[in-house]
Structures are given as structure tokens and as C-alpha cells.
Short mmCIF file of C-alpha atoms in Angstrom, two decimals:
data_model
loop_
_atom_site.label_atom_id
_atom_site.label_comp_id
_atom_site.label_asym_id
_atom_site.label_seq_id
_atom_site.Cartn_x
_atom_site.Cartn_y
_atom_site.Cartn_z
CA MET A 1147 57.30 59.13 107.27
CA ARG A 1148 55.78 61.46 103.82
CA ARG A 1149 55.70 64.91 105.40
CA PHE A 1150 52.08 66.80 105.38
CA LYS A 1151 52.18 70.02 104.39
CA LEU A 1152 49.50 72.66 106.23
CA SER A 1153 48.72 75.43 104.83
CA GLY A 1154 45.75 75.45 102.41
CA LEU A 1155 43.75 73.28 103.94
CA ALA A 1156 41.93 74.68 106.70
CA LEU A 1157 39.07 75.50 104.16
CA GLY A 1158 38.69 71.95 102.54
CA CYS A 1159 38.40 70.35 106.75
CA ALA A 1160 36.16 72.57 107.40
CA LEU A 1161 34.01 72.02 104.81
CA TRP A 1162 34.54 68.36 104.85
CA LEU A 1163 33.78 68.32 108.36
CA SER A 1164 30.13 69.78 107.40
CA PRO A 1165 28.46 66.69 106.56
CA PHE A 1166 28.59 64.82 109.31
CA ALA A 1167 26.13 67.59 110.89
CA ALA A 1168 23.86 66.65 107.89
CA ILE A 1169 23.72 63.13 107.69
CA ASN A 1170 25.43 61.70 111.27
CA VAL A 1171 23.85 63.73 114.06
CA ARG A 1172 20.81 64.97 111.56
CA ALA A 1173 18.56 63.36 115.05
CA GLN A 1174 20.09 65.98 117.00
CA GLU A 1175 19.36 69.47 114.98
CA GLN A 1176 19.21 71.11 118.17
CA THR A 1177 22.95 70.32 119.31
CA THR A 1178 24.02 70.69 115.54
CA ALA A 1179 22.45 74.12 115.33
CA ALA A 1180 24.05 74.94 118.58
CA ALA A 1181 27.31 73.83 116.98
CA VAL A 1182 27.27 75.90 114.06
CA ALA A 1183 25.99 79.20 116.13
CA ALA A 1184 29.23 78.81 118.25
CA ALA A 1185 31.32 78.70 115.07
CA LYS A 1186 29.82 81.80 113.63
CA SER A 1187 32.10 83.56 116.00
CA THR A 1188 35.38 81.60 114.88
CA LEU A 1189 34.76 81.25 111.33
CA PRO A 1190 35.42 83.24 107.68
CA ALA A 1191 31.49 84.49 107.06
CA ALA A 1192 32.42 83.04 103.33
CA ALA A 1193 33.43 79.46 105.41
CA LEU A 1194 29.95 79.41 106.70
CA GLU A 1195 28.12 80.10 103.66
CA ASP A 1196 29.97 77.42 101.86
CA ALA A 1197 29.53 75.38 104.67
CA SER A 1198 25.89 76.21 105.00
CA ARG A 1199 24.90 74.55 101.19
CA ILE A 1200 25.93 71.18 102.34
CA THR A 1201 21.94 70.35 103.77
CA ALA A 1202 20.29 67.47 104.98
CA PRO A 1203 17.21 67.48 102.07
CA ARG A 1204 19.94 67.86 99.81
CA LEU A 1205 21.61 64.89 100.70
CA SER A 1206 18.58 62.99 101.41
CA GLU A 1207 17.22 64.00 97.72
CA PHE A 1208 20.85 62.57 96.53
CA LEU A 1209 20.54 59.30 98.70
CA HIS A 1210 17.12 58.31 97.58
CA VAL A 1211 18.63 58.10 93.66
CA VAL A 1212 21.49 56.17 94.61
CA ALA A 1213 20.19 54.18 97.11
CA SER A 1214 16.82 53.20 95.37
CA ASP A 1215 15.56 49.48 94.28
CA GLU A 1216 16.47 50.77 90.51
CA MET A 1217 20.10 51.21 91.24
CA ALA A 1218 19.66 47.27 92.52
CA GLY A 1219 22.02 47.42 94.97
CA ARG A 1220 25.13 48.51 92.81
CA ASP A 1221 27.14 45.76 92.33
CA THR A 1222 30.41 45.58 90.43
CA PRO A 1223 30.06 45.25 88.24
CA SER A 1224 25.83 46.21 87.03
CA PRO A 1225 24.13 48.11 84.79
CA GLY A 1226 22.87 49.99 88.77
CA LEU A 1227 26.37 51.00 89.49
CA ASP A 1228 27.04 52.40 85.82
CA ALA A 1229 23.34 54.44 86.21
CA THR A 1230 25.07 55.74 89.44
CA ALA A 1231 28.49 56.29 87.79
CA LYS A 1232 26.44 58.64 85.35
CA TYR A 1233 23.96 59.69 87.74
CA ILE A 1234 27.24 61.39 89.49
CA VAL A 1235 29.01 63.00 86.67
CA SER A 1236 25.41 64.61 84.94
CA HIS A 1237 26.08 66.50 88.42
CA LEU A 1238 29.59 66.93 88.22
CA LYS A 1239 28.98 68.31 85.02
CA GLN A 1240 26.01 70.89 85.77
CA TRP A 1241 28.38 72.01 88.92
CA GLY A 1242 31.11 72.82 86.33
CA LEU A 1243 33.90 70.58 87.99
CA LYS A 1244 36.58 69.22 85.22
CA PRO A 1245 36.98 65.55 84.86
CA ALA A 1246 40.12 63.68 85.83
CA GLY A 1247 39.49 60.39 84.71
CA ASP A 1248 40.72 58.80 81.27
CA ASP A 1249 41.05 60.86 78.07
CA GLY A 1250 39.04 63.46 79.19
CA THR A 1251 36.51 62.38 80.38
CA PHE A 1252 34.74 61.74 84.58
CA TYR A 1253 35.48 58.05 84.04
CA GLN A 1254 38.44 55.91 85.14
CA ARG A 1255 37.77 52.70 83.12
CA ILE A 1256 38.31 49.50 84.89
CA LYS A 1257 38.53 45.85 82.53
CA LEU A 1258 37.24 42.81 84.03
CA THR A 1259 37.41 38.94 83.41
CA ARG A 1260 35.95 36.53 85.32
CA LYS A 1261 35.78 32.33 84.67
CA LYS A 1262 32.66 30.54 84.24
CA VAL A 1263 32.33 26.66 85.15
CA ASP A 1264 31.20 24.26 81.91
CA PRO A 1265 29.52 21.43 83.92
CA ALA A 1266 29.52 20.01 80.42
CA THR A 1267 32.99 19.73 80.09
CA THR A 1268 34.34 19.71 83.88
CA ARG A 1269 35.55 16.34 85.03
CA VAL A 1270 36.34 15.51 88.59
CA GLU A 1271 36.67 11.58 89.86
CA LEU A 1272 37.60 10.43 93.37
CA ASP A 1273 39.43 6.76 92.93
CA GLY A 1274 38.00 6.16 90.23
CA ARG A 1275 34.24 7.50 91.17
CA VAL A 1276 32.86 10.57 88.76
CA LEU A 1277 31.67 13.15 91.05
CA ALA A 1278 29.15 15.86 90.02
CA PHE A 1279 29.72 19.10 89.25
CA GLY A 1280 27.25 21.42 91.64
CA ASP A 1281 26.40 17.98 93.49
CA ASP A 1282 29.40 16.83 95.05
CA TYR A 1283 31.79 19.63 94.68
CA LEU A 1284 31.95 22.87 94.11
CA VAL A 1285 34.85 25.01 92.64
CA ALA A 1286 36.78 28.52 93.67
CA ARG A 1287 39.43 28.24 90.91
CA THR A 1288 39.02 27.90 87.68
CA PRO A 1289 40.63 26.26 84.82
CA SER A 1290 42.76 23.73 86.54
CA ALA A 1291 43.76 20.58 86.36
CA ALA A 1292 45.43 17.78 88.74
CA SER A 1293 45.76 14.70 90.02
CA GLY A 1294 47.01 13.42 93.22
CA GLY A 1295 46.88 12.00 96.97
CA PHE A 1296 45.81 13.65 100.08
CA ILE A 1297 46.59 15.29 103.53
CA TYR A 1298 45.04 16.48 105.82
CA ALA A 1299 46.04 19.44 107.55
CA GLY A 1300 44.25 20.63 110.28
CA HIS A 1301 43.28 24.68 110.09
CA GLY A 1302 46.79 25.07 107.56
CA TRP A 1303 47.96 27.52 109.31
CA ILE A 1304 51.59 28.46 110.32
CA VAL A 1305 51.99 31.31 112.39
CA LYS A 1306 55.87 31.97 114.17
CA SER A 1307 54.72 33.91 116.87
CA LYS A 1308 52.79 31.47 118.45
CA ASN A 1309 54.57 28.46 117.75
CA ILE A 1310 51.99 27.05 115.38
CA ASP A 1311 52.52 24.62 112.77
CA ALA A 1312 49.84 23.10 111.34
CA TYR A 1313 51.99 20.76 109.01
CA GLN A 1314 54.45 18.41 111.84
CA ASP A 1315 56.94 18.13 109.30
CA LEU A 1316 54.35 16.64 106.72
CA ASN A 1317 55.60 17.28 102.81
CA VAL A 1318 52.39 18.42 101.21
CA LYS A 1319 54.71 18.44 97.42
CA GLY A 1320 52.70 17.06 95.13
CA LYS A 1321 49.39 16.38 97.27
CA ILE A 1322 46.59 18.00 97.64
CA VAL A 1323 45.93 19.67 100.69
CA VAL A 1324 42.78 19.03 102.93
CA VAL A 1325 41.76 21.73 105.39
CA SER A 1326 38.88 22.49 108.03
CA GLY A 1327 37.70 26.10 106.66
CA GLY A 1328 36.38 29.22 108.14
CA GLN A 1329 39.11 29.32 111.56
CA LEU A 1330 41.99 30.30 112.56
CA PRO A 1331 44.11 28.43 115.02
CA ASN A 1332 42.28 27.66 118.63
CA GLY A 1333 42.44 30.94 120.63
CA LEU A 1334 43.79 33.09 118.38
CA THR A 1335 42.15 36.21 116.48
CA ARG A 1336 42.76 38.39 113.06
CA ALA A 1337 45.02 40.68 115.57
CA ASP A 1338 47.01 37.90 116.13
CA ILE A 1339 48.28 37.73 112.62
CA LYS A 1340 50.63 40.00 112.54
CA GLY A 1341 54.03 40.58 110.20
CA GLU A 1342 55.08 39.52 106.93
CA PRO A 1343 53.31 36.57 105.21
CA GLY A 1344 55.51 33.61 104.53
CA ALA A 1345 58.03 35.18 107.14
CA ASP A 1346 55.83 35.26 109.82
CA TRP A 1347 52.04 33.88 109.36
CA GLN A 1348 50.88 31.61 106.36
CA ASP A 1349 47.35 30.81 105.84
CA PRO A 1350 46.78 27.23 103.93
CA GLU A 1351 46.32 28.64 100.72
CA PHE A 1352 49.53 30.29 100.90
CA TYR A 1353 51.33 27.25 102.77
CA ALA A 1354 50.38 25.32 99.55
CA ARG A 1355 51.04 27.09 96.50
CA THR A 1356 54.26 28.11 97.98
CA HIS A 1357 55.74 24.51 99.00
CA GLY A 1358 54.19 22.74 95.83
CA ALA A 1359 51.05 21.45 96.21
CA LEU A 1360 48.24 21.02 93.56
CA GLY A 1361 45.43 21.79 94.92
CA LEU A 1362 43.57 22.70 98.12
CA ILE A 1363 40.15 21.15 99.37
CA VAL A 1364 38.68 23.18 102.05
CA VAL A 1365 35.90 21.46 104.41
CA PRO A 1366 32.65 23.69 104.69
CA ARG A 1367 30.93 24.56 108.09
CA THR A 1368 28.07 22.51 108.68
CA ASN A 1369 25.91 25.36 108.30
CA ASP A 1370 27.14 26.55 105.33
CA PHE A 1371 25.77 24.22 103.72
CA ALA A 1372 22.68 25.70 104.13
CA ARG A 1373 23.89 28.09 102.03
CA TRP A 1374 24.96 25.09 98.86
CA TRP A 1375 22.34 25.74 96.25
CA ARG A 1376 23.52 29.71 96.22
CA SER A 1377 27.00 28.80 96.29
CA ARG A 1378 26.59 26.51 93.57
CA GLN A 1379 24.80 28.83 90.91
CA ALA A 1380 27.34 31.72 91.51
CA SER A 1381 30.31 28.92 90.32
CA MET A 1382 27.75 27.70 87.55
CA GLU A 1383 26.41 31.27 86.15
CA ARG A 1384 28.07 34.19 86.97
CA GLY A 1385 31.74 33.09 88.03
CA GLY A 1386 33.73 35.50 90.23
CA TRP A 1387 34.83 38.59 88.53
CA GLU A 1388 38.84 39.41 88.96
CA VAL A 1389 40.12 42.79 87.66
CA GLU A 1390 42.49 42.25 84.31
CA LYS A 1391 45.39 44.64 85.31
CA PHE A 1392 45.24 42.90 88.68
CA ALA A 1393 45.73 39.31 87.11
CA SER A 1394 48.69 41.04 84.72
CA THR A 1395 50.74 42.84 87.61
CA GLU A 1396 50.56 40.52 90.50
CA GLU A 1397 51.93 36.99 91.20
CA GLN A 1398 48.50 34.69 90.84
CA SER A 1399 48.79 31.21 92.78
CA GLY A 1400 47.16 29.53 90.00
CA LEU A 1401 46.09 26.88 92.74
CA PRO A 1402 43.18 24.74 92.18
CA ILE A 1403 40.45 25.15 95.62
CA ILE A 1404 37.67 22.88 96.14
CA TYR A 1405 34.53 22.87 98.04
CA PRO A 1406 33.57 19.28 98.85
CA SER A 1407 29.90 18.13 99.44
CA ALA A 1408 28.99 16.37 103.20
CA SER A 1409 28.59 12.85 100.55
CA MET A 1410 32.24 13.85 99.53
CA ILE A 1411 33.75 14.78 102.54
CA GLU A 1412 32.37 11.66 103.88
CA ALA A 1413 34.22 9.13 100.84
CA LEU A 1414 37.01 11.15 101.02
CA PHE A 1415 37.92 10.51 104.69
CA ALA A 1416 36.21 6.49 104.89
CA GLY A 1417 38.82 4.14 106.96
CA GLU A 1418 40.67 6.98 107.79
CA ARG A 1419 42.10 8.42 111.49
CA LEU A 1420 38.91 10.40 111.60
CA SER A 1421 35.40 10.40 109.73
CA GLY A 1422 34.05 12.58 107.91
CA ALA A 1423 31.59 13.04 110.66
CA GLU A 1424 34.20 13.78 112.53
CA ILE A 1425 36.39 16.21 110.52
CA LEU A 1426 33.19 18.60 109.55
CA LYS A 1427 31.70 18.33 113.17
CA GLN A 1428 35.72 20.04 114.21
CA THR A 1429 35.80 22.04 111.35
CA THR A 1430 31.63 23.77 112.55
CA GLU A 1431 33.28 23.93 116.25
CA GLY A 1432 36.67 25.43 115.13
CA THR A 1433 38.48 22.19 116.68
CA ALA A 1434 40.54 20.94 113.92
CA GLY A 1435 42.77 18.16 114.61
CA THR A 1436 46.06 16.91 114.17
CA ALA A 1437 47.43 16.70 110.33
CA PHE A 1438 47.96 13.03 108.58
CA ALA A 1439 48.53 12.14 105.75
CA LEU A 1440 45.27 9.99 104.44
CA ALA A 1441 45.79 6.59 102.43
CA PRO A 1442 48.00 6.63 99.29
CA SER A 1443 45.89 4.69 97.82
CA LYS A 1444 42.76 7.61 97.41
CA THR A 1445 43.32 10.07 94.59
CA LEU A 1446 41.31 12.25 92.95
CA LYS A 1447 41.71 13.52 89.17
CA PHE A 1448 40.51 16.93 88.36
CA ASP A 1449 39.93 18.32 85.46
CA VAL A 1450 38.10 21.75 85.78
CA LYS A 1451 37.08 23.30 82.42
CA ALA A 1452 35.49 27.25 81.96
CA THR A 1453 34.67 29.91 79.70
CA THR A 1454 35.90 33.69 79.53
CA GLU A 1455 33.45 36.24 80.10
CA THR A 1456 35.16 40.82 79.90
CA ALA A 1457 32.93 43.58 81.53
CA LEU A 1458 34.02 47.26 81.98
CA THR A 1459 33.69 49.02 85.38
CA GLN A 1460 34.95 52.30 86.47
CA ASN A 1461 36.12 54.93 89.11
CA VAL A 1462 34.25 58.39 88.97
CA ILE A 1463 36.63 61.30 89.62
CA ALA A 1464 36.85 65.00 88.92
CA LYS A 1465 39.09 67.74 90.08
CA LEU A 1466 38.59 71.62 91.00
CA GLU A 1467 41.94 73.21 90.31
CA GLY A 1468 43.13 75.22 93.42
CA SER A 1469 43.99 79.05 93.25
CA ASP A 1470 47.80 79.21 93.83
CA LYS A 1471 50.21 78.81 91.03
CA LYS A 1472 52.65 76.74 92.51
CA LEU A 1473 49.91 74.18 95.28
CA LYS A 1474 47.62 73.82 92.44
CA ASP A 1475 49.42 71.22 91.17
CA GLU A 1476 48.98 69.47 94.16
CA TYR A 1477 45.52 67.41 95.19
CA VAL A 1478 43.77 66.91 98.31
CA ALA A 1479 41.58 63.63 97.18
CA ILE A 1480 38.68 62.89 99.11
CA GLY A 1481 36.27 59.88 98.38
CA ALA A 1482 34.11 56.69 99.09
CA HIS A 1483 33.07 53.44 97.19
CA TYR A 1484 30.00 54.25 95.39
CA ASP A 1485 29.49 50.02 95.26
CA HIS A 1486 27.45 47.75 97.01
CA VAL A 1487 26.72 43.99 96.92
CA GLY A 1488 23.81 44.35 94.34
CA THR A 1489 20.65 41.40 95.38
CA GLY A 1490 20.97 38.48 97.68
CA PHE A 1491 18.85 36.38 99.62
CA PRO A 1492 15.28 37.75 100.10
CA VAL A 1493 15.41 39.27 103.79
CA LYS A 1494 11.61 39.91 104.41
CA GLY A 1495 10.85 39.07 100.67
CA ASP A 1496 13.28 41.66 99.66
CA ALA A 1497 16.51 40.85 97.47
CA ILE A 1498 17.52 43.75 96.81
CA TYR A 1499 20.50 45.45 99.33
CA ASN A 1500 19.98 48.89 98.84
CA GLY A 1501 23.28 49.57 100.60
CA ALA A 1502 21.76 53.13 101.60
CA ASP A 1503 24.71 53.53 104.68
CA ASP A 1504 27.50 51.31 103.08
CA ASP A 1505 28.26 53.33 101.24
CA GLY A 1506 25.23 55.45 99.74
CA SER A 1507 26.25 57.95 102.59
CA GLY A 1508 29.85 58.56 102.11
CA THR A 1509 28.97 58.87 97.88
CA VAL A 1510 26.44 61.18 98.72
CA ALA A 1511 28.97 62.79 101.27
CA VAL A 1512 30.97 63.71 98.50
CA MET A 1513 28.82 64.66 96.08
CA SER A 1514 27.15 67.68 98.05
CA LEU A 1515 31.44 68.56 99.05
CA ALA A 1516 31.95 68.37 95.64
CA GLU A 1517 29.24 71.03 94.99
CA ALA A 1518 29.85 73.29 97.83
CA PHE A 1519 33.10 73.22 96.64
CA ALA A 1520 32.07 74.20 92.63
CA ARG A 1521 29.84 76.88 94.26
CA SER A 1522 32.28 78.48 96.79
CA LYS A 1523 33.05 81.74 95.23
CA GLN A 1524 36.65 81.39 96.88
CA ARG A 1525 39.26 78.44 95.93
CA PRO A 1526 41.66 76.24 98.16
CA LYS A 1527 45.41 77.24 97.67
CA ARG A 1528 45.25 73.18 96.10
CA SER A 1529 43.52 71.18 94.23
CA ILE A 1530 40.84 68.96 94.81
CA LEU A 1531 40.78 65.60 93.51
CA PHE A 1532 37.29 63.53 94.05
CA ILE A 1533 37.20 60.04 93.74
CA TRP A 1534 34.27 57.62 93.52
CA HIS A 1535 35.54 54.15 93.96
CA ALA A 1536 34.14 50.85 92.47
CA GLY A 1537 34.87 47.38 93.60
CA GLU A 1538 35.38 48.37 97.49
CA GLU A 1539 32.82 45.35 98.11
CA HIS A 1540 34.80 42.80 96.31
CA GLY A 1541 38.60 43.91 97.81
CA LEU A 1542 39.02 47.75 97.83
CA TRP A 1543 39.72 47.06 93.29
CA GLY A 1544 38.79 50.96 92.73
CA SER A 1545 41.40 52.25 95.35
CA LYS A 1546 43.58 49.72 94.38
CA TYR A 1547 43.22 50.31 90.68
CA PHE A 1548 43.80 54.45 90.71
CA THR A 1549 47.03 54.08 93.02
CA MET A 1550 48.41 51.62 90.33
CA PHE A 1551 47.51 53.48 87.45
CA PRO A 1552 46.33 57.06 89.11
CA THR A 1553 45.15 59.52 87.03
CA VAL A 1554 47.43 62.48 88.22
CA PRO A 1555 50.79 62.08 89.73
CA LEU A 1556 50.32 60.34 92.83
CA GLU A 1557 53.36 61.42 94.50
CA LYS A 1558 51.04 64.80 94.02
CA ILE A 1559 48.71 63.65 96.33
CA VAL A 1560 49.37 65.67 100.03
CA THR A 1561 45.92 63.46 101.79
CA GLN A 1562 43.26 61.53 101.24
CA LEU A 1563 39.99 61.64 103.14
CA ASN A 1564 38.28 58.14 102.97
CA ILE A 1565 34.08 58.16 103.98
CA ASP A 1566 32.80 54.74 104.62
CA MET A 1567 29.47 54.08 106.36
CA ILE A 1568 28.02 57.61 108.22
CA GLY A 1569 24.60 57.15 108.08
CA ARG A 1570 23.67 55.92 111.04
CA SER A 1571 24.09 56.97 114.65
CA LYS A 1572 22.41 56.19 118.23
CA GLN A 1573 19.85 58.32 119.75
CA PRO A 1574 20.80 60.15 122.86
CA GLY A 1575 19.75 57.59 125.61
CA ASP A 1576 20.08 54.59 123.30
CA THR A 1577 21.00 51.41 124.89
CA ASN A 1578 20.38 48.86 122.33
CA PRO A 1579 22.25 46.24 122.59
CA ALA A 1580 22.34 46.32 118.53
CA ASN A 1581 23.45 49.50 118.29
CA ALA A 1582 26.32 49.55 120.79
CA ALA A 1583 28.90 49.79 118.07
CA LEU A 1584 27.42 52.67 115.56
CA SER A 1585 28.56 56.52 116.64
CA GLY A 1586 27.25 58.63 119.53
CA PRO A 1587 25.13 61.66 119.36
CA HIS A 1588 27.79 64.12 117.90
CA GLU A 1589 30.17 62.18 117.49
CA VAL A 1590 32.19 60.60 114.38
CA TYR A 1591 34.69 57.69 114.43
CA VAL A 1592 38.12 58.62 112.82
CA ILE A 1593 40.88 56.18 112.18
CA GLY A 1594 44.37 56.31 110.79
CA SER A 1595 44.47 60.49 110.81
CA LYS A 1596 47.99 60.09 112.99
CA MET A 1597 48.83 57.04 111.90
CA MET A 1598 51.62 58.51 108.90
CA SER A 1599 51.41 62.35 109.74
CA THR A 1600 50.92 63.98 112.96
CA GLY A 1601 50.10 67.39 111.47
CA LEU A 1602 47.30 65.92 110.09
CA GLY A 1603 45.75 64.86 112.56
CA GLU A 1604 46.20 67.94 114.70
CA LEU A 1605 45.11 70.16 111.94
CA SER A 1606 41.67 67.68 111.71
CA GLU A 1607 41.53 68.70 115.52
CA ARG A 1608 42.06 71.82 115.10
CA VAL A 1609 39.81 72.73 112.32
CA ASN A 1610 36.47 70.75 114.09
CA SER A 1611 37.05 72.34 117.24
CA ASN A 1612 36.56 76.03 115.33
CA TYR A 1613 33.54 74.33 113.84
CA LEU A 1614 31.08 71.75 114.71
CA ASN A 1615 33.13 70.87 117.61
CA LEU A 1616 32.40 67.14 116.99
CA ASN A 1617 33.55 64.18 119.48
CA TYR A 1618 36.19 62.34 117.61
CA ASN A 1619 36.22 58.79 119.09
CA TYR A 1620 39.59 57.40 118.31
CA ARG A 1621 38.94 53.64 119.31
CA TYR A 1622 39.38 51.99 116.47
CA ASP A 1623 43.08 53.00 116.04
CA ASP A 1624 43.75 50.68 118.51
CA PRO A 1625 46.44 47.88 117.49
CA ALA A 1626 44.77 45.80 119.22
CA ASP A 1627 41.22 45.98 118.09
CA THR A 1628 40.07 42.93 116.03
CA ASN A 1629 38.14 45.36 113.86
CA ARG A 1630 41.34 46.14 111.70
CA PHE A 1631 38.95 48.79 109.71
CA PHE A 1632 41.96 50.32 109.26
CA PHE A 1633 42.82 47.95 106.49
CA ARG A 1634 39.31 47.64 105.17
CA SER A 1635 38.60 50.64 103.40
CA ASP A 1636 39.74 52.61 100.04
CA HIS A 1637 42.00 54.76 101.90
CA PHE A 1638 44.29 51.74 102.77
CA ASN A 1639 45.70 51.80 99.55
CA TYR A 1640 46.52 55.35 99.18
CA ALA A 1641 48.44 54.87 102.92
CA GLN A 1642 50.16 51.67 101.23
CA LYS A 1643 51.59 54.44 98.84
CA GLY A 1644 52.74 56.47 101.65
CA ILE A 1645 49.91 58.99 101.36
CA PRO A 1646 48.66 60.27 105.10
CA ILE A 1647 44.87 59.20 105.45
CA ILE A 1648 41.92 60.37 107.43
CA PHE A 1649 39.10 58.07 107.28
CA TYR A 1650 35.87 58.93 108.95
#
């Protein structure tokens, strides 16, 4: 366990807590006002003055820009995300914070690549019949080429703790594995998938790749076909972006993955133990059957061609230098992800997914914290690193990139405080089932504060009790919780490096 040093963080935590008064409980102004009034007797006047700079109107001002239609949902990469980064940086410069990105800038550049399918040169044949890309099948990885027979593997999972083995000693080497997509083995949840991949469990792709399969065909659920056209356009026109340096530093599977249409599924299983209609029904119902080899005469030959494009995105990073000669070389990192998911299927005629809560709320909270610290007449002993991560929605890209290629020594970061989705809470007396998972009045969900450092969790509670005295809800620290939120936001990449975290 990494040791957490307590000195010099109290002011930071006190100011850190204040955004929840402005955002998450803004509807309970009387309750918050009473808490602030009580805090005046326990906190120094200077700290209260600094915290008072974080206000609901200021947060709203920031959010109305960050989550505006002009930012077009802040996908990674996109002009809207770049414009948001420039907006944040313009304020950082105004507040006098120091750049902590690449080459003396506020930006840590991240190079992305994507491969777009070339339908004109892509060729797939099933038993000699040429299939049409976009009509008969879609592909998830390009370029790729293979030719071979088939094995159907049901759900395709191996979970040793549950004595589950989908393959039943069938040899997949040199074969194309067909699995029912979108499901775990019957009766299992994500909480049951524990331990090390490969040793304790294997998903369909992992098993196929490590056992010599030539490719993977993932049968969609029936309701997935409603999104077929959108997926077709995405595969043909946009492809999937990846971080270039991740591809160069990680083992890549290179395993071709194909998503078949209903007609291809019917042709694939014609004359087999189960028909295509039965396979689709089992996939949709989550009742995938036992594995079996398809007729040896059936073969699939495919050669998927693609073109490669590149783009740049960025993390935004600033620092406030600490006051202590020794401790200023250490950092308290405060972060949020400033990306969202861009545009998509129109909802009530609106195709822009603005992302005001996820994570516009965290983005502007970190901006307000940065402003409050920058305008303060006093400095914390340690330096503060403010980081706005890109690409969280695509797989925690920004935080993963920073922790792999840090712009400050990673061993000097003593903790990381992550803010993700603090913009909504229930009103008093709200019994609407749709709001059941929201935090209650004057309440905040706190995740991971004691998982790696009991000292950090105790400090967070002590400062809270002396300031706003929010209700801390630790329900998502439960290892049995199926949401697994600890693994699903940017703090997780810091935790993997041994850095104590709190996820608000």
C-alpha cells in the first residue's frame, strides 16, 4: 500500500468539497446555507473566503459554454472537444496558472489513428458466395484476412470459479469461432468475473486469440439489428479511433471480428444442429446452447481492406505551485473528463448529446477549483495538478495516456481526486423510480477513498465534518456491487499505478 502523507492537504480538501454545495445540492439552498454558516465557526476565515468564490452562477456560466450545442457533444476527437480545450485554457491563462502539458503548453497531445473499411476492395465469401459489406456483414477490426471452417461456442466464456467452459474440449485452432454476443453465461453477472484474465476467466475474444483461432463471428441480438444501418455507416464512414501509442506498447490481438446479418446467420447454420433462427433466438434470450463444430465443408474466406487516417486530441493540464520548498515537488491531482459522446440518434429531434452532467459538471467543477486556488492569497504546501482528460468515453484514454506518459513524475503524485457526474441529485421527497440511483439531498457518492489509503479517507471525512458536513454515501465501495464504478472512470488508471484516489 502506498503511504499517504497528510500534511498540507486540508485546505485543498476543504476547497475540493465546495463544488458540491454549488452543483449537487443547489436545489437545497437553505440546507447548504445552514451548513456554511456552521462551518464559519470551525474553518479559518481565509479558507471560507476562498471557498466562497465557487458559486452556482459561476459554474452555470462555464457549463452553458462547455455543454452548449456549439460544442456538438465533445466527442474524442472532434472540433467541439478542441474548442472546449481552448475555452478551458483561455481561463487558465487568465488566472495565471502554469502550463503542465507538452513543451511548455497546457496541452498534452495524443495522436489517434483509425482504419476505415474500403468496401470496393474488401471481399468476403461464404461457401463460394460473395457477401456484400454493410448488407450481409460488418467488421470490427481492419485490415484482416483469414480462411477456415467454423465452431459454434455458445456464449464463448470460461469462468473457472463457476466451472464454466463453453468449448468442451473442442479445438478452435485454425477455425473461425462463432459466439452469441451480448451475454455472460446464464446466471452470471459482471461481479462474478474475478481474478486474472487467462488464468481465472476468458472472454470469447481472449480465448479465440490465445488458442489459435483465425477469427471471431459475433451473432447480434435481434434488437441490435435496429441499429444496423447506423453501425454500417459508422464502420464505413468513420471507423474506430485508437490511441497510436497504446497500439505500439500493448499486445494487439489482430483477431478479425465479423458481425453477421440475419441472412448470413441463416446461411451459416443451414443444415446444422441448430438453425440460424434458433441461434438468433437463443442469443436474444441469453440462453446460448452448447458448443458444436459446423459441417467441415463450410468455409469462410475474407480479406478486409482499409485506409488509415490520423488525428490529434489532447489532455489539458495546469499546475499551481505549492508554497513549501520541499513539498512543492509533490502534487495533488484534481481531474475530470471533458469529453462526451458527440452526436447520435435524434432524441425528440435533437441529435446532439450535450453531456452537461457527464462530465460537463466535473469539467466546470475543476475549472472553479482552479480559479479559487489561483485567486487565493495563500498557497497549499504541495503543488496542485489540474487535469482535464480526453477520451474517457472511449475507454479512459486520457488518464491512461497521462499515467503511461506523465508530464510530471508519477511517483510525485500523492493522490488523485476525480470528479465525474456531480450535476444531479434528488429533491427532498422524490420517490420517482427513475431517480432512485441519484444521490439524495445534501449527499454525495464517495468511491475508493479508503481502498488504498485509510489516511486519505479519514482526512476526507474530517474536512467534510468541519465544513459542509455532507452525507457521504459509500454504497459503491461494496465489492459485490454490479455497477463496478471503481473501474469505470479516470481515477482507475491512477489507482493502477499505486496512487491513492477518491472518486466523487
